XYZ file of C-alpha atoms in Angstrom:
253
model
C -1.466 -21.403 20.121
C 1.916 -23.243 20.667
C 5.487 -23.532 22.381
C 6.888 -20.491 24.960
C 3.889 -17.878 23.280
C 1.268 -19.993 24.475
C 1.977 -17.901 27.856
C 1.413 -14.507 29.588
C 4.050 -12.015 31.038
C 3.203 -13.057 34.883
C 0.603 -13.476 38.203
C -0.047 -10.363 38.273
C -1.588 -8.511 34.775
C 0.169 -5.091 35.470
C 2.632 -4.677 32.782
C 3.567 -6.384 30.133
C 7.520 -6.651 31.483
C 9.204 -10.411 32.305
C 12.453 -10.440 34.542
C 14.839 -9.807 32.278
C 13.705 -9.062 29.014
C 13.398 -5.335 30.800
C 16.973 -4.724 30.265
C 17.263 -6.078 27.051
C 14.220 -4.102 25.412
C 13.371 -0.499 26.356
C 10.959 0.854 24.331
C 7.988 -0.173 21.769
C 6.839 0.154 17.982
C 2.958 -0.049 17.832
C 2.209 -1.233 14.507
C -1.391 1.013 13.298
C -1.796 4.581 13.711
C -5.739 4.357 13.873
C -7.979 4.816 16.829
C -7.052 1.261 18.434
C -3.454 1.708 18.316
C -4.360 5.337 20.529
C -6.057 3.321 23.174
C -2.834 0.327 22.810
C -0.389 3.688 23.446
C -2.236 4.985 26.029
C -2.016 1.471 27.978
C 1.635 1.194 27.232
C 2.479 4.864 28.894
C -0.051 4.170 31.549
C 2.560 0.776 32.549
C 5.414 3.215 32.664
C 6.391 1.664 28.870
C 8.035 4.522 26.320
C 6.685 3.908 22.611
C 9.156 4.919 20.369
C 7.292 5.152 16.999
C 3.641 3.956 15.475
C 3.417 2.900 12.048
C 1.120 3.881 9.365
C -1.195 6.676 8.085
C -1.693 8.826 10.885
C -5.256 9.922 9.099
C -4.712 13.551 10.385
C -3.949 12.862 13.973
C -1.552 14.163 16.102
C 0.661 12.017 17.905
C 3.450 13.127 20.084
C 5.606 10.144 19.517
C 7.484 9.180 15.224
C 5.376 8.520 12.633
C 6.496 5.423 10.235
C 5.572 5.309 7.056
C 4.650 1.611 6.435
C 5.430 -2.232 7.828
C 8.877 -2.581 6.637
C 9.961 0.506 7.921
C 8.370 -0.767 11.501
C 9.700 -4.315 11.105
C 13.375 -2.541 10.468
C 13.056 0.128 13.337
C 11.870 -3.060 16.093
C 15.324 -5.105 14.785
C 17.494 -2.378 14.620
C 16.444 -0.715 17.754
C 15.842 -4.443 20.047
C 12.878 -3.091 20.975
C 9.205 -4.640 21.075
C 6.377 -4.828 18.937
C 2.671 -3.997 19.687
C 0.642 -4.621 16.744
C -2.477 -2.594 16.973
C -4.704 -3.118 13.918
C -8.005 -4.022 14.209
C -8.577 -6.155 10.792
C -7.815 -9.826 11.607
C -6.028 -10.690 8.778
C -3.002 -7.986 8.443
C -2.662 -8.396 12.460
C -1.962 -11.259 12.044
C 0.260 -10.707 8.601
C 2.156 -8.084 10.677
C 2.412 -10.520 13.758
C 4.435 -13.049 11.087
C 6.541 -10.867 9.262
C 7.826 -10.099 13.012
C 8.335 -13.985 13.223
C 9.973 -13.851 10.121
C 12.676 -11.531 11.020
C 14.543 -14.152 13.476
C 16.494 -13.969 14.275
C 17.017 -10.390 14.919
C 13.249 -10.311 16.394
C 13.559 -14.341 18.288
C 11.159 -15.994 16.099
C 10.009 -19.265 18.724
C 7.020 -20.826 17.367
C 4.095 -21.556 14.958
C 1.092 -20.359 15.133
C -1.733 -22.731 14.550
C -1.921 -22.780 10.666
C 2.036 -23.098 10.942
C 3.299 -19.286 10.042
C 6.393 -17.897 12.030
C 5.096 -16.027 15.412
C 7.480 -13.737 16.595
C 8.629 -14.360 20.375
C 7.554 -13.126 23.791
C 10.583 -10.953 24.314
C 9.706 -9.344 20.850
C 5.569 -9.297 20.878
C 4.109 -9.972 24.430
C 0.669 -9.985 25.630
C 0.090 -6.708 26.759
C -1.945 -6.733 29.328
C -3.738 -2.679 30.703
C -3.564 -1.640 34.384
C -7.201 -2.227 34.913
C -7.447 -5.722 33.125
C -7.427 -8.539 35.049
C -6.091 -12.403 33.783
C -6.022 -15.345 35.721
C -3.094 -16.616 36.659
C -3.381 -19.847 34.580
C -4.817 -18.455 31.861
C -2.248 -18.776 28.266
C -2.105 -15.652 26.183
C -0.239 -15.746 22.652
C 2.054 -13.209 20.994
C 0.702 -9.868 20.497
C -2.542 -10.514 22.586
C -3.969 -7.483 23.744
C -6.472 -6.896 26.739
C -7.620 -3.662 27.485
C -8.829 -2.044 30.253
C -11.619 -3.168 32.535
C -11.623 -6.519 30.622
C -11.245 -10.037 32.371
C -9.743 -13.167 31.015
C -10.926 -15.840 33.498
C -9.055 -19.649 34.473
C -8.003 -22.014 32.309
C -8.809 -19.959 29.101
C -6.395 -20.004 26.336
C -6.400 -17.161 24.065
C -4.377 -17.317 20.456
C -1.906 -14.744 19.084
C -3.327 -11.500 17.907
C -6.121 -11.714 19.717
C -7.843 -8.585 21.031
C -10.004 -8.525 24.252
C -11.295 -4.575 23.826
C -12.417 -2.368 26.921
C -14.480 -4.129 29.708
C -14.989 -7.733 27.696
C -15.346 -10.505 29.628
C -13.789 -13.858 28.714
C -14.731 -16.336 31.227
C -13.383 -19.057 32.836
C -12.039 -22.536 30.072
C -12.670 -20.509 27.008
C -11.067 -20.885 23.707
C -10.380 -17.968 21.635
C -8.762 -18.313 18.089
C -5.897 -16.129 16.558
C -6.892 -12.595 15.385
C -10.346 -12.895 16.876
C -11.909 -9.711 18.541
C -13.846 -9.563 21.468
C -15.304 -6.237 20.928
C -16.110 -3.644 23.998
C -18.632 -5.339 26.407
C -18.919 -8.448 24.807
C -18.864 -11.915 26.436
C -17.903 -15.401 26.376
C -19.136 -17.302 28.965
C -17.429 -20.472 30.471
C -16.631 -22.900 28.296
C -17.220 -20.916 25.453
C -14.716 -21.433 22.047
C -14.537 -19.230 19.317
C -12.227 -19.513 16.095
C -9.937 -17.846 14.116
C -10.749 -14.369 13.241
C -13.854 -14.105 14.064
C -15.483 -10.868 15.916
C -17.818 -10.746 18.757
C -19.281 -7.488 18.431
C -19.742 -4.983 21.089
C -22.592 -6.450 23.811
C -22.591 -9.794 22.462
C -22.863 -12.889 24.075
C -21.875 -16.534 23.790
C -23.125 -18.375 25.886
C -21.426 -21.301 27.743
C -20.102 -24.032 26.188
C -21.671 -22.693 22.451
C -18.689 -23.265 19.719
C -18.417 -20.267 17.555
C -16.442 -20.694 13.988
C -13.786 -19.163 12.499
C -14.570 -16.168 10.394
C -17.976 -15.383 11.775
C -19.319 -11.720 12.999
C -21.426 -11.829 15.461
C -22.993 -8.075 15.435
C -23.239 -5.442 18.216
C -25.766 -6.954 21.016
C -26.308 -10.938 19.334
C -26.361 -13.857 21.582
C -25.103 -16.711 20.284
C -26.554 -19.929 22.137
C -25.924 -22.727 19.960
C -23.180 -23.871 17.598
C -22.097 -20.975 14.801
C -20.417 -22.648 11.289
C -17.478 -21.345 9.675
C -17.864 -17.584 7.819
C -21.388 -17.070 8.752
C -22.760 -13.395 9.929
C -24.800 -13.986 12.592
C -27.287 -11.150 14.721
C -30.205 -10.959 17.033
C -31.082 -12.788 19.931
C -30.730 -15.335 19.544
C -28.497 -15.379 17.060
C -28.783 -15.813 13.255
C -28.201 -15.245 10.117
C -29.502 -12.348 8.384
C -31.272 -14.459 6.041
C -32.702 -16.566 8.204
C -33.793 -14.124 10.770
C -35.995 -12.473 7.541
C -36.902 -15.790 6.743
C -38.525 -16.169 10.280
C -40.203 -12.535 9.871
C -42.359 -13.796 7.172
């Protein structure tokens, strides 16, 4: 998280809009056409925003907006129409790739910063953090470009969320947490005070990361796991206390 991407849109977390940007960009393109995209479209429309199109394979779903076939078509739509973009793709790698493509399409989409890995990021005008009306975000929390905080979720004081983070329905990121780019805090998951989660990590539904515990990048924490100590990059951990499946199997013999 760097530069102007490192800010959420205002002290009251009920609208993705920010002042004069409202007059410049009047609609949204949502990248993704699956279940997560449906949730993001619902959040936008509950905020009174206009969704112009979704991007991707609709998979038989009926949409009340235009469905664009692929990412290049969506990127062109954003640039040509002066629209905002929400990246509603569940998988971390393609989510961050689309954000990078939005950043690299400057100047028409306003690249303004770099990710922690040095790739381009879109400006907050193009891909602002999106915060559901029922979510709560502390005034001093920092949300990167393209972050989504869904219904009934909470982000506490002093927390920093990297670009493309998902804080899903009912999830809690408590005070002073750090969440890396592209991480996904699944429905009902909780990061307790001072916890740290690396880039592209998935904290599964109902999982808990205890206070000040550090979790690496590309980790998968299974549903209901309780992470009581540091987890190295790339591991899969399950159970309470959380451990790798192999370690847990050995302990059970």
